[in-house]
XYZ file of C-alpha atoms in Angstrom:
553
model
C 80.544 15.333 57.797
C 79.962 12.546 55.620
C 76.811 12.035 57.101
C 75.527 15.438 57.449
C 76.707 15.995 53.311
C 75.122 13.113 52.219
C 71.749 14.845 54.187
C 71.832 17.964 52.466
C 72.091 16.225 48.925
C 68.883 14.409 49.685
C 66.601 16.967 49.867
C 67.805 18.505 46.729
C 65.484 16.676 44.352
C 67.399 13.763 41.988
C 66.868 15.966 38.727
C 67.775 18.729 39.815
C 70.962 16.441 41.861
C 73.040 15.516 38.513
C 73.271 18.999 37.173
C 75.475 19.738 40.187
C 78.538 19.123 39.101
C 78.669 21.204 36.080
C 77.129 23.951 38.671
C 81.024 22.889 40.255
C 82.687 23.321 36.864
C 80.870 26.644 35.977
C 81.759 28.268 39.306
C 85.524 27.155 39.416
C 85.588 28.246 35.282
C 84.492 31.864 36.794
C 87.108 31.996 39.746
C 89.702 30.894 37.848
C 89.150 34.114 35.153
C 89.051 36.402 38.442
C 92.739 34.629 39.129
C 93.557 35.297 35.440
C 92.421 38.678 35.295
C 94.806 40.152 38.342
C 97.729 38.069 36.875
C 97.683 39.540 33.529
C 96.742 43.012 35.319
C 100.021 42.951 37.258
C 102.924 43.018 35.108
C 101.079 46.079 32.651
C 101.242 47.849 36.263
C 104.143 47.504 37.311
C 105.882 47.968 33.877
C 103.586 50.877 32.674
C 105.244 52.595 36.257
C 109.002 51.875 36.153
C 109.855 51.679 32.345
C 113.866 51.153 32.831
C 112.466 47.908 34.852
C 110.319 47.066 31.769
C 112.427 47.558 28.948
C 115.469 46.257 31.003
C 113.152 42.688 31.848
C 111.884 43.019 28.130
C 115.879 42.965 26.477
C 116.368 40.139 28.883
C 113.453 38.118 27.535
C 113.193 39.241 23.777
C 116.025 40.467 22.918
C 114.741 44.037 22.232
C 112.988 47.085 24.164
C 109.506 47.736 24.374
C 108.043 49.628 21.631
C 104.818 52.179 22.948
C 102.755 50.241 19.622
C 103.723 46.569 21.380
C 102.244 48.052 24.797
C 98.950 50.172 22.992
C 98.464 47.101 21.489
C 98.853 45.234 24.877
C 96.762 46.914 26.574
C 93.631 47.098 23.716
C 94.404 43.238 24.093
C 94.113 43.500 27.542
C 90.677 45.626 27.506
C 89.174 43.205 24.990
C 90.132 40.383 27.482
C 88.086 42.091 30.709
C 85.272 42.569 28.465
C 85.046 38.838 27.463
C 85.708 38.055 30.763
C 82.890 39.707 32.722
C 80.622 39.416 29.273
C 81.254 35.351 30.292
C 80.666 35.666 34.246
C 78.112 37.275 33.996
C 75.987 34.361 32.687
C 77.739 31.942 34.867
C 76.568 34.450 37.976
C 72.691 34.349 36.399
C 73.083 30.314 35.411
C 74.007 29.929 39.122
C 71.572 32.320 40.604
C 68.796 30.309 38.427
C 69.714 26.934 39.713
C 70.426 27.356 43.089
C 66.972 29.343 43.415
C 65.529 26.515 40.955
C 66.237 23.888 43.459
C 64.194 25.535 45.918
C 60.922 25.563 43.707
C 61.663 22.009 43.053
C 61.920 21.556 46.631
C 58.567 23.555 47.217
C 57.062 21.710 45.156
C 57.359 18.372 46.086
C 56.154 19.561 49.916
C 53.642 20.329 48.175
C 52.546 17.615 46.560
C 53.369 15.171 49.109
C 50.621 17.384 51.261
C 47.882 17.356 49.181
C 48.469 13.454 48.134
C 49.761 12.906 51.503
C 47.343 10.556 54.268
C 45.093 13.403 55.732
C 44.654 11.518 58.890
C 48.543 12.587 59.967
C 48.073 16.233 58.286
C 44.610 17.233 59.964
C 46.597 17.545 63.874
C 49.968 19.420 62.235
C 50.834 23.266 62.692
C 49.533 25.936 59.996
C 52.493 28.159 60.967
C 54.961 25.381 60.293
C 54.066 24.274 57.279
C 54.358 27.318 55.733
C 57.241 27.935 57.346
C 58.781 25.074 55.815
C 57.324 25.672 52.384
C 58.241 28.638 51.555
C 60.921 29.804 53.865
C 63.053 27.276 54.587
C 63.717 25.748 51.140
C 64.729 29.021 49.509
C 66.688 28.947 53.163
C 68.249 25.985 52.581
C 69.093 26.192 48.798
C 71.038 29.961 49.587
C 72.227 29.764 52.622
C 72.987 26.129 52.884
C 73.439 24.190 49.518
C 75.298 27.305 48.034
C 77.813 28.001 50.303
C 78.458 24.483 51.197
C 79.056 24.761 47.250
C 81.325 28.054 48.113
C 83.415 25.660 50.271
C 84.021 22.877 48.000
C 84.724 25.118 44.753
C 86.838 27.807 46.872
C 88.556 25.048 48.715
C 89.927 23.388 45.386
C 90.791 27.064 44.297
C 92.527 27.775 47.393
C 94.516 24.132 46.410
C 95.508 25.162 42.454
C 96.974 28.751 43.668
C 98.909 27.134 46.838
C 100.405 24.690 44.363
C 100.892 27.907 42.210
C 102.928 29.021 44.740
C 104.818 26.519 45.473
C 105.894 26.195 42.035
C 106.644 30.310 41.857
C 108.070 30.025 45.371
C 107.740 27.282 48.404
C 108.923 29.418 51.133
C 106.259 32.301 50.685
C 103.486 29.972 49.818
C 103.907 28.068 53.158
C 104.444 30.661 55.382
C 101.220 32.175 54.231
C 99.117 29.523 54.241
C 99.984 28.869 57.967
C 99.374 32.331 58.532
C 95.575 31.871 56.567
C 95.214 28.163 58.265
C 95.473 29.374 61.899
C 93.335 32.548 61.651
C 90.452 30.812 59.723
C 90.955 28.063 62.664
C 90.693 30.324 65.454
C 87.688 32.728 63.931
C 85.811 29.719 63.917
C 86.638 27.613 67.059
C 85.828 31.200 68.948
C 82.367 32.011 67.033
C 80.803 27.792 67.021
C 79.112 27.857 70.264
C 77.344 30.830 69.397
C 76.441 29.314 66.117
C 74.808 26.085 67.761
C 73.045 28.537 69.851
C 71.503 30.361 66.056
C 70.915 27.415 64.339
C 68.478 26.526 67.024
C 66.571 29.130 67.712
C 65.984 31.100 64.338
C 64.032 28.578 63.160
C 61.837 28.696 66.653
C 61.691 32.746 66.652
C 60.644 32.842 62.506
C 57.529 30.222 64.018
C 56.552 31.915 66.359
C 55.924 35.360 64.279
C 54.744 32.819 62.401
C 52.084 32.248 64.500
C 51.423 35.452 65.933
C 50.131 36.743 62.914
C 47.873 33.799 61.391
C 46.427 34.397 64.773
C 46.092 38.294 64.016
C 44.551 37.208 60.527
C 42.295 34.698 61.264
C 41.153 35.953 64.676
C 41.213 39.928 63.647
C 37.194 40.190 64.661
C 37.238 37.370 67.434
C 39.856 39.739 69.026
C 38.046 43.338 67.851
C 35.231 42.193 69.826
C 37.450 40.763 72.564
C 39.280 44.329 72.840
C 42.325 42.622 73.168
C 44.346 44.346 70.255
C 47.158 45.529 71.942
C 47.802 42.486 73.814
C 47.905 39.936 70.499
C 49.883 43.283 68.874
C 52.631 43.074 71.605
C 52.923 38.913 71.386
C 53.771 39.457 67.611
C 55.541 42.647 68.343
C 58.132 40.605 70.657
C 58.022 36.972 68.821
C 59.049 39.380 65.609
C 61.615 41.411 67.268
C 62.927 38.657 68.800
C 63.161 36.901 65.173
C 64.876 39.716 63.200
C 67.623 40.266 66.442
C 68.445 36.255 65.348
C 68.456 37.442 61.689
C 70.525 40.676 62.626
C 73.444 38.360 64.913
C 73.617 36.253 62.261
C 74.678 39.123 59.685
C 76.868 40.983 61.977
C 78.718 37.308 62.727
C 79.576 36.994 58.476
C 80.494 40.347 57.983
C 82.757 40.331 61.140
C 84.974 38.814 59.454
C 86.451 40.798 56.833
C 87.970 42.789 59.679
C 90.349 39.798 61.342
C 90.849 38.898 57.969
C 92.002 42.335 57.026
C 94.695 41.705 59.271
C 96.101 38.651 57.808
C 95.680 40.680 54.122
C 98.278 43.206 55.900
C 100.636 40.156 57.664
C 100.868 38.391 54.109
C 101.970 41.781 51.781
C 104.726 42.427 54.602
C 105.872 39.084 54.568
C 106.411 39.819 50.480
C 108.011 43.352 50.662
C 110.349 41.953 52.697
C 111.395 39.210 50.447
C 111.205 41.232 47.470
C 113.403 44.266 49.693
C 115.961 41.995 50.656
C 116.041 38.624 48.644
C 114.646 38.727 44.955
C 116.002 40.005 41.422
C 113.743 41.974 38.795
C 112.592 39.899 36.079
C 111.701 37.543 39.881
C 110.304 40.053 41.268
C 107.580 40.937 38.313
C 106.935 37.407 38.821
C 106.441 36.871 42.202
C 104.536 40.179 41.795
C 101.814 38.876 39.333
C 101.552 35.533 40.885
C 101.459 36.796 44.469
C 99.337 39.670 43.954
C 96.941 37.932 42.152
C 97.026 35.339 45.301
C 96.325 38.040 48.306
C 93.742 39.421 46.409
C 91.737 35.735 45.463
C 93.009 33.870 48.286
C 91.835 35.973 50.988
C 88.537 36.846 50.249
C 88.332 32.865 48.762
C 88.878 32.444 52.905
C 86.799 34.558 54.173
C 84.187 33.109 51.978
C 84.444 29.534 53.070
C 84.277 30.663 56.673
C 81.364 32.515 56.062
C 79.942 29.909 54.118
C 80.860 27.279 56.780
C 79.371 29.555 59.357
C 76.047 30.143 57.445
C 75.387 25.748 56.532
C 75.702 25.972 60.920
C 73.871 28.344 61.594
C 70.976 26.941 59.313
C 70.876 23.543 59.318
C 68.138 23.590 60.882
C 66.972 23.813 57.493
C 68.105 20.505 56.941
C 66.927 18.761 59.863
C 63.064 19.725 59.588
C 63.151 19.429 55.616
C 64.573 15.983 56.001
C 61.443 14.685 58.534
C 59.382 14.872 54.902
C 59.020 12.499 52.847
C 59.150 12.874 49.131
C 57.746 10.055 47.576
C 53.861 9.776 48.036
C 52.194 9.934 44.783
C 48.184 10.702 43.843
C 46.267 7.067 44.826
C 44.742 6.800 40.582
C 42.594 3.327 41.510
C 39.181 4.393 41.071
C 36.694 2.744 43.629
C 32.900 3.030 42.345
C 29.756 3.172 44.644
C 27.293 1.643 43.093
C 24.601 0.267 45.881
C 26.232 -0.265 49.334
C 28.466 1.345 51.584
C 28.649 -0.466 54.990
C 31.046 -0.645 58.556
C 30.789 -3.217 60.597
C 31.920 -3.430 64.277
C 33.998 -0.502 63.284
C 36.319 1.735 66.172
C 38.464 4.080 65.842
C 41.309 5.791 67.910
C 43.780 8.395 67.401
C 47.770 8.193 68.041
C 47.416 9.478 71.114
C 44.997 6.576 72.130
C 41.660 8.361 72.576
C 38.727 6.192 71.394
C 36.577 8.348 69.121
C 34.545 5.759 67.888
C 33.929 2.339 69.483
C 32.534 -0.396 67.684
C 29.511 0.431 65.411
C 27.383 -1.023 62.851
C 26.639 1.483 59.991
C 25.129 0.691 56.219
C 24.713 3.248 53.097
C 22.192 2.615 50.631
C 21.878 4.218 46.707
C 19.271 6.712 47.312
C 19.553 6.534 51.427
C 19.242 10.011 53.211
C 20.607 9.475 56.903
C 21.059 11.959 59.641
C 23.840 11.675 62.053
C 23.049 13.421 65.394
C 24.501 12.756 68.755
C 26.501 14.915 71.411
C 29.640 17.504 70.573
C 33.136 15.498 69.846
C 31.286 11.806 70.129
C 33.437 11.615 66.609
C 30.478 13.198 63.947
C 32.632 14.127 61.780
C 35.117 11.706 62.237
C 32.664 8.773 60.777
C 32.353 11.317 57.695
C 35.596 11.192 57.677
C 36.082 7.313 57.477
C 32.757 7.138 55.061
C 34.397 9.902 53.059
C 38.136 7.556 52.930
C 40.183 10.079 54.220
C 40.888 8.690 57.848
C 40.894 4.521 57.881
C 39.223 2.654 60.862
C 41.294 1.148 63.235
C 39.005 -2.082 63.960
C 36.043 -3.526 61.731
C 35.791 -2.853 58.157
C 34.722 -1.153 55.617
C 32.695 -2.017 52.517
C 32.044 -0.312 49.602
C 28.926 -2.889 47.585
C 30.663 -5.618 49.295
C 34.770 -5.408 49.160
C 36.391 -4.442 52.049
C 38.576 -1.032 51.498
C 41.444 0.524 53.605
C 42.791 4.049 52.222
C 44.056 7.175 52.971
C 42.529 8.707 49.610
C 39.551 10.610 49.578
C 36.656 8.049 47.140
C 36.384 9.818 44.244
C 32.546 9.149 44.334
C 31.895 11.187 47.012
C 32.376 15.043 48.043
C 32.069 16.459 51.997
C 31.186 19.786 53.092
C 32.638 21.170 56.297
C 31.170 23.063 59.006
C 33.593 26.447 57.802
C 32.825 26.501 53.995
C 36.408 26.882 52.059
C 36.683 29.738 49.871
C 40.182 30.332 48.667
C 40.741 33.819 46.451
C 39.683 33.438 43.002
C 36.206 34.009 41.001
C 32.998 32.278 42.285
C 32.842 30.152 39.088
C 37.001 29.297 40.295
C 35.195 28.682 43.865
C 32.483 26.183 42.246
C 34.480 24.575 39.691
C 37.363 24.245 41.989
C 39.888 25.485 39.154
C 38.698 22.332 36.990
C 37.928 24.958 34.227
C 37.620 22.542 30.954
C 34.498 22.032 29.650
C 32.559 23.747 32.731
C 29.097 23.179 32.941
C 27.407 26.618 33.003
C 23.559 25.450 32.711
C 24.833 23.219 35.843
C 25.791 25.922 37.720
C 23.355 28.281 37.046
C 20.373 25.731 38.163
C 22.229 25.132 41.005
C 22.782 28.419 42.114
C 18.938 29.304 40.987
C 17.918 26.432 43.407
C 19.805 27.573 45.836
C 18.445 31.321 45.739
C 22.035 32.858 44.902
C 20.952 34.146 41.281
C 20.218 38.165 42.622
C 22.892 38.047 44.360
C 25.388 37.068 41.450
C 23.019 39.100 39.066
C 24.193 42.275 41.472
C 27.592 41.836 41.295
C 29.379 43.846 38.122
C 31.696 40.602 36.546
C 28.885 38.207 37.820
C 30.287 34.517 38.838
C 33.568 36.645 37.693
C 33.555 38.079 40.746
C 36.855 37.694 42.795
C 36.154 36.672 46.501
C 38.948 36.688 48.964
C 40.194 33.949 51.197
C 37.316 33.419 53.989
C 35.844 36.131 52.232
C 34.399 38.831 54.751
C 32.468 40.602 51.167
C 29.518 38.203 51.309
C 27.860 36.386 54.357
C 28.939 33.123 56.395
C 25.027 31.583 54.495
C 25.981 32.815 51.198
C 29.299 30.615 52.102
C 27.840 27.637 52.748
C 25.659 27.724 49.586
C 28.369 28.183 47.395
C 30.243 25.208 48.858
C 26.816 22.736 48.550
C 26.696 23.990 44.992
C 30.531 22.762 44.038
C 29.935 19.859 46.552
C 26.721 19.091 44.229
C 28.215 20.789 40.777
C 30.499 17.251 40.799
C 27.728 14.870 40.341
C 28.878 12.816 43.551
C 27.446 9.668 44.215
C 27.837 10.480 48.148
C 27.209 13.356 49.845
C 28.788 14.039 53.122
C 27.622 17.172 54.785
C 28.817 18.639 58.327
C 26.406 21.398 60.028
C 26.568 22.643 56.220
C 23.379 24.466 56.792
C 23.647 25.439 60.458
C 23.713 29.571 59.192
C 21.137 29.831 56.564
C 17.584 30.848 57.811
C 14.464 28.209 58.157
C 12.978 29.300 55.216
C 16.155 28.768 53.117
C 17.129 25.773 54.834
C 14.020 24.086 54.184
C 13.823 24.990 50.010
C 17.363 23.273 50.167
C 16.677 20.234 52.268
C 13.580 19.172 49.827
C 16.065 20.021 46.629
C 18.349 17.511 48.395
C 15.622 15.232 48.898
C 14.027 15.344 45.771
C 18.084 13.920 44.128
C 17.813 10.883 46.585
C 14.161 9.726 45.460
C 15.438 10.052 42.039
C 18.259 7.595 43.023
C 20.887 10.098 41.891
C 22.286 10.545 45.178
C 22.807 9.469 48.943
C 23.039 12.084 51.509
C 24.701 11.486 55.343
C 24.512 14.588 57.378
C 25.112 15.308 60.608
C 23.136 18.162 62.271
C 21.980 18.883 65.893
C 18.222 20.398 64.410
C 14.841 18.852 64.296
C 14.486 19.654 60.779
C 16.382 17.325 59.412
C 15.358 14.320 60.457
C 11.596 14.843 59.238
C 13.715 14.830 55.818
C 15.954 11.961 56.495
C 15.077 7.833 55.312
C 17.259 6.722 58.406
C 18.744 8.547 61.720
C 22.461 7.575 63.202
C 22.782 8.041 66.796
C 26.303 8.235 68.383
C 27.099 7.653 71.573
């Protein structure tokens, strides 16, 4: 139990963890206000319903009978107390909700910054459906269905302990009897449902991920699905996965809500026990005190026990969030070390293999000089893209060395002097200008942007758009052609004015004439020593512009 508690708290970001005691205190105050409100209200109801008994008690306590003005004043004070109490509780609930969801946001932010600055080599084989689940849904589920229920368990048990102590002072026999009944009922409910809850803990995460993966399959492959007339098959797979997940959620909801029905039996038993005592044992004044204390206790105690049971079910059913989030490291920080490329980048006796032991590159020697235009060729799957990733700093050689201007380098951070254009251009939901500048909106060099747009023959395309460069593109936008996407991606790379440009089949969707023009422009940049280029291509045209060729075998 202690180990699980530590695991849960470890996931909470440190800046939030230190505020948890204050959060518990505010929550306890909220429960105390509820108890006081019921304890105060009960005597008023009894006194109003039985004026004779009220006068008798007032004579015993104060030596005079209750006056109408006194009663009205008391009722006015009661109303004022309830107004103030509810205003305070509204603020407390707002604070609770804001705090819990701020923890969720903080966890998501930590996960994302860990990913953004993380090791690319470890990331390339990660399932994107799992990442979306882990970064977006799990922090919310953890905060609302593990952390908040955990707080509920502790705060309610603490509050129940206070109620029990008060009950022992008022009437030991009644308090012990009620406690035994409640404990037996709670233990029976939890024990009876424990096995099913463990199953739900496992299947909830799996079913949600499967549903998300099927959804991504449809969103990302819609054109190919239509082309293969496979709409029905993909829809049926999504429908099955989605129905399974919602069925699991439904079962958990039923589990949590049905506890109330069983605890209702305990309420009736406690009320019967109280009525028997009042009927055969208590005196009038004693009965007023007992009714005030035990009425408020019953009203608060059994719902509190129900909250504890429901919270324990919630924690067990959603504990998978703790297991999954614990796999992530939250300490990754950006490597701010600047590495520059002045004269040369070279690989000596370099080899690379993945964690599964599959060797992609073996014992190669590769050299880039300032102003080089190098073309790389080789069969598909031979390691051309992997070589570009190594040259960019994203991946490390397994054996051999990579030197920049004679200094050996080994990093998992992208070199700031390089730009990488992949086979599939990355277009995100933002304006064309933002897609070029990559959201670096300070001191935008519009002159350079327009010059590159002109060189890559996108001027007419942009001018025909109503909002020009401010036109919003969608994720992997279908409103522009593959060739336009590739040109925007190369413009983006050149806008950052890199010293090393890495192109991975970056012009394969362009027509021959346009491709020839762009390669001439890039060649001119290398002749001016403004840039060095390493390009992967299966086309012979590239080799006519190259100063060096390299064939991977």
